[in-house]
Amino acid sequence: MIDYLIIGSGLAGIGFAEIAIRNSKTILVLDNNSQNSSRIAGGLYNPVILKRFSEVWQAQEQLVVMKEFYSVLEDKLKTKVDFKKPILRKFFSIEEQNNWFAASDKVSLAPFLSTELITKKYSGIDSPYNYGEVLQTGHVDTAVLLEKYREYLVGNDLFLGESFDYELIEVVSGGVRYKDIEARHIVFAEGFGMHANPYFKHLPLDGTKGELFIIKAPMLDLDVIMNTSVFILPLGDNLFKVGATYNWKDKTDLATEEGKLELVDRIKEIISCDFEIIEHFAGVRPTVKDRRPLVGTHSMHPTIHILNGLGTRGVMLGPSMAQALYDAIENDIVLDAAIDIKRFLPKRQR
């Protein structure tokens, strides 16, 4: 009997797998590669919601856990995945400048918002009102991370590349059985695929489609991440990842003409040079209406757990939420009520 059978190998799944391995637990990860939101994500980590100049929930705590998590992982995989890079917010008016400086006076935001106006001029961008700089930012190359981590799992016989059949799961004494696999616990980290899961499909996972580009812009000289209505992330060789749109109705991972036109318009608001669309892709983020993850244990089955709903901030949330679920299972540490799936139970059942 292994300790954990983990369903899903996106940011949530590998986060929990790695925490379990670091604690000398035996695991097996199963995935059919049907969910791609983690793989195509921008991978930005940013402690500030720039649209409203407000702090991301528990940002400082998440950053501390995240930095240590990816640092250890880079050594393990012998691959660089965490790239610390400034995020600049382009200002479109004096009023936006004033709002920035007002926000930087708040105790919760002071560690993250520079009070020095960035006046540097970048070729390909008109910026008469300059920029604000967000601190403690960067991006994780999620595609490389997931590929290298899967190679690690495969190389250690810890991965099954197949679809999960929910009808074959049996709750047995001391754990669960799935086909010929017995485990003390099963952790579902399927992303938007949770809607097919009979144990957790009642939870309000909404799903938000995002579309992104890879563009080529030889005249755009940018060595930082630009983030306004969309982000522009330099990849090298005049290539940039740009995103993303937010569509709450379409739940497919197909790129659309509507999404393309929206992204093109937003890019043109930020840069003034020509660009070519090299690639256009889409995915459905696992989002929740209250903007908090779905973490916890099934109310009727104490060996069946969920780690989901990381939304648009998976690289920041993933390590902290994986640690929280692990601690809840193994060390009886009570989950924060804000993330515990018990919040969706009737009050009398909590």
GROMACS .gro file of C-alpha atoms in nm:
model
  350
    1MET     CA    1   0.000   0.000   0.000
    2ILE     CA    2   0.136   0.341  -0.103
    3ASP     CA    3   0.066   0.657   0.093
    4TYR     CA    4  -0.085   0.875  -0.181
    5LEU     CA    5  -0.248   0.824  -0.518
    6ILE     CA    6  -0.256   1.168  -0.680
    7ILE     CA    7  -0.487   1.239  -0.973
    8GLY     CA    8  -0.353   1.522  -1.189
    9SER     CA    9  -0.004   1.652  -1.261
   10GLY     CA   10  -0.062   2.024  -1.301
   11LEU     CA   11   0.067   2.278  -1.050
   12ALA     CA   12  -0.160   2.143  -0.775
   13GLY     CA   13  -0.075   1.778  -0.839
   14ILE     CA   14   0.301   1.816  -0.858
   15GLY     CA   15   0.293   2.051  -0.560
   16PHE     CA   16   0.135   1.787  -0.342
   17ALA     CA   17   0.350   1.509  -0.488
   18GLU     CA   18   0.667   1.699  -0.407
   19ILE     CA   19   0.558   1.786  -0.051
   20ALA     CA   20   0.472   1.419   0.012
   21ILE     CA   21   0.805   1.298  -0.129
   22ARG     CA   22   0.997   1.547   0.083
   23ASN     CA   23   0.825   1.392   0.383
   24SER     CA   24   0.931   1.041   0.280
   25LYS     CA   25   0.583   0.934   0.167
   26THR     CA   26   0.526   0.692  -0.120
   27ILE     CA   27   0.321   0.825  -0.410
   28LEU     CA   28   0.185   0.750  -0.755
   29VAL     CA   29   0.064   1.023  -0.991
   30LEU     CA   30  -0.197   0.948  -1.259
   31ASP     CA   31  -0.280   1.190  -1.542
   32ASN     CA   32  -0.413   1.172  -1.897
   33ASN     CA   33  -0.289   1.519  -1.997
   34SER     CA   34  -0.643   1.643  -2.064
   35GLN     CA   35  -0.610   1.967  -1.865
   36ASN     CA   36  -0.363   2.220  -2.001
   37SER     CA   37  -0.418   2.540  -1.800
   38SER     CA   38  -0.108   2.490  -1.583
   39ARG     CA   39   0.109   2.410  -1.884
   40ILE     CA   40   0.018   2.717  -2.093
   41ALA     CA   41  -0.011   2.963  -1.804
   42GLY     CA   42   0.187   3.284  -1.797
   43GLY     CA   43   0.329   3.164  -1.467
   44LEU     CA   44   0.356   3.512  -1.319
   45TYR     CA   45   0.380   3.559  -0.946
   46ASN     CA   46   0.266   3.900  -0.837
   47PRO     CA   47   0.153   3.992  -0.483
   48VAL     CA   48  -0.064   4.282  -0.601
   49ILE     CA   49  -0.395   4.291  -0.788
   50LEU     CA   50  -0.299   4.572  -1.024
   51LYS     CA   51  -0.649   4.637  -1.149
   52ARG     CA   52  -0.753   4.758  -0.804
   53PHE     CA   53  -0.413   4.819  -0.639
   54SER     CA   54  -0.495   4.572  -0.363
   55GLU     CA   55  -0.297   4.294  -0.195
   56VAL     CA   56  -0.333   3.933  -0.299
   57TRP     CA   57  -0.472   3.721  -0.015
   58GLN     CA   58  -0.188   3.605   0.217
   59ALA     CA   59   0.065   3.719  -0.043
   60GLN     CA   60   0.371   3.745   0.181
   61GLU     CA   61   0.317   3.400   0.335
   62GLN     CA   62   0.269   3.245  -0.009
   63LEU     CA   63   0.583   3.409  -0.147
   64VAL     CA   64   0.799   3.275   0.136
   65VAL     CA   65   0.678   2.916   0.084
   66MET     CA   66   0.689   2.949  -0.295
   67LYS     CA   67   1.049   3.074  -0.315
   68GLU     CA   68   1.181   2.790  -0.099
   69PHE     CA   69   0.970   2.532  -0.284
   70TYR     CA   70   1.095   2.624  -0.633
   71SER     CA   71   1.453   2.674  -0.517
   72VAL     CA   72   1.469   2.316  -0.386
   73LEU     CA   73   1.292   2.190  -0.697
   74GLU     CA   74   1.543   2.359  -0.927
   75ASP     CA   75   1.826   2.179  -0.751
   76LYS     CA   76   1.640   1.850  -0.769
   77LEU     CA   77   1.551   1.878  -1.139
   78LYS     CA   78   1.876   2.054  -1.231
   79THR     CA   79   1.665   2.300  -1.428
   80LYS     CA   80   1.602   2.672  -1.388
   81VAL     CA   81   1.228   2.741  -1.365
   82ASP     CA   82   1.194   3.046  -1.135
   83PHE     CA   83   1.293   3.373  -1.302
   84LYS     CA   84   1.286   3.675  -1.075
   85LYS     CA   85   1.193   3.973  -1.285
   86PRO     CA   86   1.033   4.314  -1.215
   87ILE     CA   87   0.672   4.374  -1.311
   88LEU     CA   88   0.597   4.725  -1.431
   89ARG     CA   89   0.253   4.880  -1.442
   90LYS     CA   90   0.222   5.131  -1.723
   91PHE     CA   91   0.032   5.441  -1.614
   92PHE     CA   92  -0.220   5.595  -1.850
   93SER     CA   93  -0.288   5.914  -1.651
   94ILE     CA   94  -0.177   6.130  -1.359
   95GLU     CA   95  -0.475   5.991  -1.167
   96GLU     CA   96  -0.336   5.637  -1.199
   97GLN     CA   97  -0.002   5.760  -1.068
   98ASN     CA   98  -0.174   5.916  -0.769
   99ASN     CA   99  -0.373   5.597  -0.700
  100TRP     CA  100  -0.048   5.398  -0.706
  101PHE     CA  101   0.125   5.621  -0.452
  102ALA     CA  102  -0.186   5.622  -0.230
  103ALA     CA  103  -0.184   5.241  -0.237
  104SER     CA  104   0.189   5.227  -0.159
  105ASP     CA  105   0.119   5.408   0.169
  106LYS     CA  106  -0.093   5.116   0.292
  107VAL     CA  107   0.085   4.889   0.538
  108SER     CA  108  -0.019   4.572   0.353
  109LEU     CA  109   0.106   4.700   0.017
  110ALA     CA  110   0.421   4.890   0.116
  111PRO     CA  111   0.650   4.583   0.077
  112PHE     CA  112   0.528   4.531  -0.279
  113LEU     CA  113   0.487   4.874  -0.441
  114SER     CA  114   0.794   5.086  -0.515
  115THR     CA  115   0.753   5.453  -0.436
  116GLU     CA  116   0.998   5.550  -0.711
  117LEU     CA  117   0.850   5.628  -1.050
  118ILE     CA  118   1.019   5.428  -1.328
  119THR     CA  119   1.098   5.673  -1.607
  120LYS     CA  120   1.300   5.445  -1.833
  121LYS     CA  121   1.190   5.454  -2.196
  122TYR     CA  122   1.141   5.120  -2.371
  123SER     CA  123   1.159   5.102  -2.748
  124GLY     CA  124   0.816   5.015  -2.886
  125ILE     CA  125   0.618   5.156  -2.592
  126ASP     CA  126   0.487   5.510  -2.551
  127SER     CA  127   0.478   5.593  -2.180
  128PRO     CA  128   0.424   5.964  -2.113
  129TYR     CA  129   0.309   5.888  -1.757
  130ASN     CA  130   0.588   5.637  -1.684
  131TYR     CA  131   0.557   5.318  -1.474
  132GLY     CA  132   0.517   5.183  -1.124
  133GLU     CA  133   0.728   4.883  -1.019
  134VAL     CA  134   0.589   4.586  -0.828
  135LEU     CA  135   0.846   4.421  -0.600
  136GLN     CA  136   0.908   4.050  -0.522
  137THR     CA  137   0.782   3.942  -0.864
  138GLY     CA  138   0.880   3.711  -1.148
  139HIS     CA  139   0.757   3.412  -1.339
  140VAL     CA  140   0.785   3.034  -1.331
  141ASP     CA  141   0.824   2.855  -1.663
  142THR     CA  142   0.534   2.620  -1.601
  143ALA     CA  143   0.574   2.426  -1.926
  144VAL     CA  144   0.936   2.336  -1.844
  145LEU     CA  145   0.853   2.271  -1.479
  146LEU     CA  146   0.572   2.027  -1.556
  147GLU     CA  147   0.772   1.852  -1.830
  148LYS     CA  148   1.080   1.806  -1.611
  149TYR     CA  149   0.879   1.698  -1.309
  150ARG     CA  150   0.691   1.442  -1.515
  151GLU     CA  151   1.023   1.310  -1.644
  152TYR     CA  152   1.135   1.275  -1.283
  153LEU     CA  153   0.816   1.088  -1.191
  154VAL     CA  154   0.839   0.859  -1.495
  155GLY     CA  155   1.205   0.791  -1.429
  156ASN     CA  156   1.122   0.676  -1.077
  157ASP     CA  157   0.815   0.469  -1.175
  158LEU     CA  158   0.585   0.716  -1.000
  159PHE     CA  159   0.363   0.807  -1.297
  160LEU     CA  160   0.077   0.648  -1.492
  161GLY     CA  161  -0.028   0.820  -1.814
  162GLU     CA  162  -0.392   0.720  -1.839
  163SER     CA  163  -0.745   0.843  -1.776
  164PHE     CA  164  -0.893   0.791  -1.431
  165ASP     CA  165  -1.212   0.585  -1.407
  166TYR     CA  166  -1.408   0.706  -1.105
  167GLU     CA  167  -1.630   0.396  -1.106
  168LEU     CA  168  -1.331   0.177  -1.018
  169ILE     CA  169  -1.242   0.349  -0.694
  170GLU     CA  170  -1.322   0.150  -0.379
  171VAL     CA  171  -1.309   0.278  -0.025
  172VAL     CA  172  -1.147   0.001   0.177
  173SER     CA  173  -1.023  -0.041   0.532
  174GLY     CA  174  -0.728   0.191   0.582
  175GLY     CA  175  -0.755   0.367   0.247
  176VAL     CA  176  -0.871   0.328  -0.111
  177ARG     CA  177  -0.825   0.076  -0.389
  178TYR     CA  178  -0.806   0.164  -0.758
  179LYS     CA  179  -0.758  -0.129  -0.994
  180ASP     CA  180  -0.452  -0.303  -0.846
  181ILE     CA  181  -0.335   0.006  -0.657
  182GLU     CA  182  -0.396   0.044  -0.284
  183ALA     CA  183  -0.329   0.377  -0.115
  184ARG     CA  184  -0.381   0.526   0.228
  185HIS     CA  185  -0.518   0.841   0.062
  186ILE     CA  186  -0.624   0.969  -0.277
  187VAL     CA  187  -0.580   1.335  -0.367
  188PHE     CA  188  -0.775   1.476  -0.660
  189ALA     CA  189  -0.593   1.764  -0.831
  190GLU     CA  190  -0.767   1.755  -1.169
  191GLY     CA  191  -0.820   2.125  -1.231
  192PHE     CA  192  -1.133   2.196  -1.435
  193GLY     CA  193  -1.170   1.820  -1.489
  194MET     CA  194  -1.318   1.807  -1.138
  195HIS     CA  195  -1.664   1.846  -1.294
  196ALA     CA  196  -1.656   1.474  -1.381
  197ASN     CA  197  -1.561   1.375  -1.025
  198PRO     CA  198  -1.860   1.225  -0.836
  199TYR     CA  199  -1.699   1.301  -0.499
  200PHE     CA  200  -1.646   1.673  -0.554
  201LYS     CA  201  -1.849   1.785  -0.856
  202HIS     CA  202  -2.095   1.958  -0.621
  203LEU     CA  203  -1.830   2.217  -0.535
  204PRO     CA  204  -1.861   2.555  -0.714
  205LEU     CA  205  -1.562   2.530  -0.946
  206ASP     CA  206  -1.652   2.787  -1.208
  207GLY     CA  207  -1.375   2.772  -1.466
  208THR     CA  208  -1.250   3.078  -1.653
  209LYS     CA  209  -1.118   3.044  -2.005
  210GLY     CA  210  -0.802   3.234  -2.088
  211GLU     CA  211  -0.644   3.288  -2.428
  212LEU     CA  212  -0.279   3.378  -2.480
  213PHE     CA  213  -0.037   3.460  -2.762
  214ILE     CA  214   0.325   3.415  -2.838
  215ILE     CA  215   0.414   3.721  -3.046
  216LYS     CA  216   0.724   3.832  -3.230
  217ALA     CA  217   0.805   4.202  -3.200
  218PRO     CA  218   1.160   4.289  -3.317
  219MET     CA  219   1.114   4.658  -3.232
  220LEU     CA  220   0.998   4.593  -2.875
  221ASP     CA  221   1.291   4.631  -2.636
  222LEU     CA  222   1.166   4.492  -2.306
  223ASP     CA  223   1.363   4.324  -2.027
  224VAL     CA  224   1.087   4.337  -1.763
  225ILE     CA  225   0.732   4.204  -1.740
  226MET     CA  226   0.475   4.464  -1.843
  227ASN     CA  227   0.136   4.418  -1.679
  228THR     CA  228  -0.163   4.641  -1.742
  229SER     CA  229  -0.482   4.508  -1.900
  230VAL     CA  230  -0.266   4.217  -2.021
  231PHE     CA  231   0.081   4.099  -1.934
  232ILE     CA  232   0.374   4.101  -2.176
  233LEU     CA  233   0.646   3.856  -2.076
  234PRO     CA  234   0.979   3.861  -2.266
  235LEU     CA  235   1.096   3.515  -2.375
  236GLY     CA  236   1.408   3.611  -2.570
  237ASP     CA  237   1.478   3.623  -2.947
  238ASN     CA  238   1.218   3.901  -2.987
  239LEU     CA  239   0.944   3.665  -2.864
  240PHE     CA  240   0.691   3.756  -2.594
  241LYS     CA  241   0.411   3.570  -2.420
  242VAL     CA  242   0.101   3.788  -2.393
  243GLY     CA  243  -0.221   3.728  -2.205
  244ALA     CA  244  -0.473   3.676  -2.099
  245THR     CA  245  -0.843   3.704  -2.169
  246TYR     CA  246  -1.119   3.611  -1.924
  247ASN     CA  247  -1.423   3.426  -2.056
  248TRP     CA  248  -1.670   3.287  -1.801
  249LYS     CA  249  -1.904   3.119  -2.052
  250ASP     CA  250  -1.687   2.919  -2.293
  251LYS     CA  251  -1.543   2.613  -2.117
  252THR     CA  252  -1.340   2.476  -2.408
  253ASP     CA  253  -0.963   2.498  -2.461
  254LEU     CA  254  -1.002   2.608  -2.823
  255ALA     CA  255  -0.854   2.940  -2.936
  256THR     CA  256  -1.121   3.175  -3.074
  257GLU     CA  257  -1.137   3.468  -3.313
  258GLU     CA  258  -1.313   3.670  -3.042
  259GLY     CA  259  -1.028   3.609  -2.800
  260LYS     CA  260  -0.774   3.693  -3.070
  261LEU     CA  261  -0.935   4.029  -3.147
  262GLU     CA  262  -0.958   4.117  -2.777
  263LEU     CA  263  -0.591   4.039  -2.716
  264VAL     CA  264  -0.480   4.231  -3.025
  265ASP     CA  265  -0.672   4.540  -2.910
  266ARG     CA  266  -0.522   4.522  -2.562
  267ILE     CA  267  -0.169   4.477  -2.693
  268LYS     CA  268  -0.210   4.786  -2.908
  269GLU     CA  269  -0.307   4.985  -2.597
  270ILE     CA  270   0.036   4.911  -2.451
  271ILE     CA  271   0.286   4.890  -2.735
  272SER     CA  272   0.323   5.111  -3.040
  273CYS     CA  273   0.531   4.884  -3.265
  274ASP     CA  274   0.435   4.611  -3.510
  275PHE     CA  275   0.404   4.250  -3.393
  276GLU     CA  276   0.333   3.910  -3.544
  277ILE     CA  277   0.124   3.640  -3.375
  278ILE     CA  278   0.335   3.323  -3.370
  279GLU     CA  279   0.106   3.105  -3.158
  280HIS     CA  280  -0.245   3.135  -3.014
  281PHE     CA  281  -0.362   2.898  -2.742
  282ALA     CA  282  -0.625   2.867  -2.470
  283GLY     CA  283  -0.707   2.685  -2.148
  284VAL     CA  284  -0.967   2.683  -1.872
  285ARG     CA  285  -0.842   2.799  -1.534
  286PRO     CA  286  -0.993   2.628  -1.228
  287THR     CA  287  -1.149   2.931  -1.060
  288VAL     CA  288  -1.392   2.966  -0.770
  289LYS     CA  289  -1.645   3.246  -0.723
  290ASP     CA  290  -1.509   3.343  -0.381
  291ARG     CA  291  -1.154   3.348  -0.527
  292ARG     CA  292  -1.023   3.097  -0.276
  293PRO     CA  293  -0.886   2.747  -0.345
  294LEU     CA  294  -1.075   2.424  -0.284
  295VAL     CA  295  -0.876   2.228  -0.027
  296GLY     CA  296  -0.986   1.957   0.209
  297THR     CA  297  -1.132   1.617   0.276
  298HIS     CA  298  -1.461   1.461   0.165
  299SER     CA  299  -1.724   1.488   0.439
  300MET     CA  300  -1.810   1.114   0.419
  301HIS     CA  301  -1.475   0.963   0.318
  302PRO     CA  302  -1.173   1.065   0.530
  303THR     CA  303  -0.924   0.915   0.283
  304ILE     CA  304  -1.048   1.113  -0.020
  305HIS     CA  305  -0.913   1.467  -0.061
  306ILE     CA  306  -0.910   1.759  -0.303
  307LEU     CA  307  -0.657   2.026  -0.403
  308ASN     CA  308  -0.806   2.252  -0.668
  309GLY     CA  309  -0.925   2.602  -0.755
  310LEU     CA  310  -0.583   2.767  -0.777
  311GLY     CA  311  -0.722   2.996  -1.047
  312THR     CA  312  -0.495   3.257  -1.202
  313ARG     CA  313  -0.227   3.241  -0.931
  314GLY     CA  314  -0.129   2.876  -0.936
  315VAL     CA  315   0.247   2.926  -0.911
  316MET     CA  316   0.203   3.132  -0.593
  317LEU     CA  317  -0.079   2.933  -0.436
  318GLY     CA  318   0.027   2.580  -0.530
  319PRO     CA  319   0.309   2.519  -0.281
  320SER     CA  320   0.126   2.677   0.015
  321MET     CA  321  -0.199   2.495  -0.053
  322ALA     CA  322  -0.022   2.162  -0.103
  323GLN     CA  323   0.156   2.208   0.229
  324ALA     CA  324  -0.170   2.303   0.401
  325LEU     CA  325  -0.349   1.991   0.275
  326TYR     CA  326  -0.057   1.768   0.367
  327ASP     CA  327  -0.044   1.913   0.718
  328ALA     CA  328  -0.418   1.867   0.757
  329ILE     CA  329  -0.398   1.500   0.658
  330GLU     CA  330  -0.077   1.398   0.833
  331ASN     CA  331  -0.050   1.639   1.125
  332ASP     CA  332  -0.415   1.722   1.204
  333ILE     CA  333  -0.351   2.092   1.148
  334VAL     CA  334  -0.685   2.260   1.088
  335LEU     CA  335  -0.721   2.416   0.744
  336ASP     CA  336  -0.783   2.789   0.715
  337ALA     CA  337  -1.160   2.829   0.690
  338ALA     CA  338  -1.114   3.046   0.381
  339ILE     CA  339  -0.981   2.751   0.176
  340ASP     CA  340  -1.149   2.453   0.344
  341ILE     CA  341  -1.423   2.298   0.129
  342LYS     CA  342  -1.631   2.275   0.447
  343ARG     CA  343  -1.727   2.637   0.382
  344PHE     CA  344  -1.972   2.508   0.120
  345LEU     CA  345  -2.146   2.268   0.359
  346PRO     CA  346  -2.464   2.372   0.540
  347LYS     CA  347  -2.365   2.525   0.875
  348ARG     CA  348  -2.506   2.232   1.072
  349GLN     CA  349  -2.267   1.993   0.892
  350ARG     CA  350  -1.944   2.189   0.933
   0.00000   0.00000   0.00000
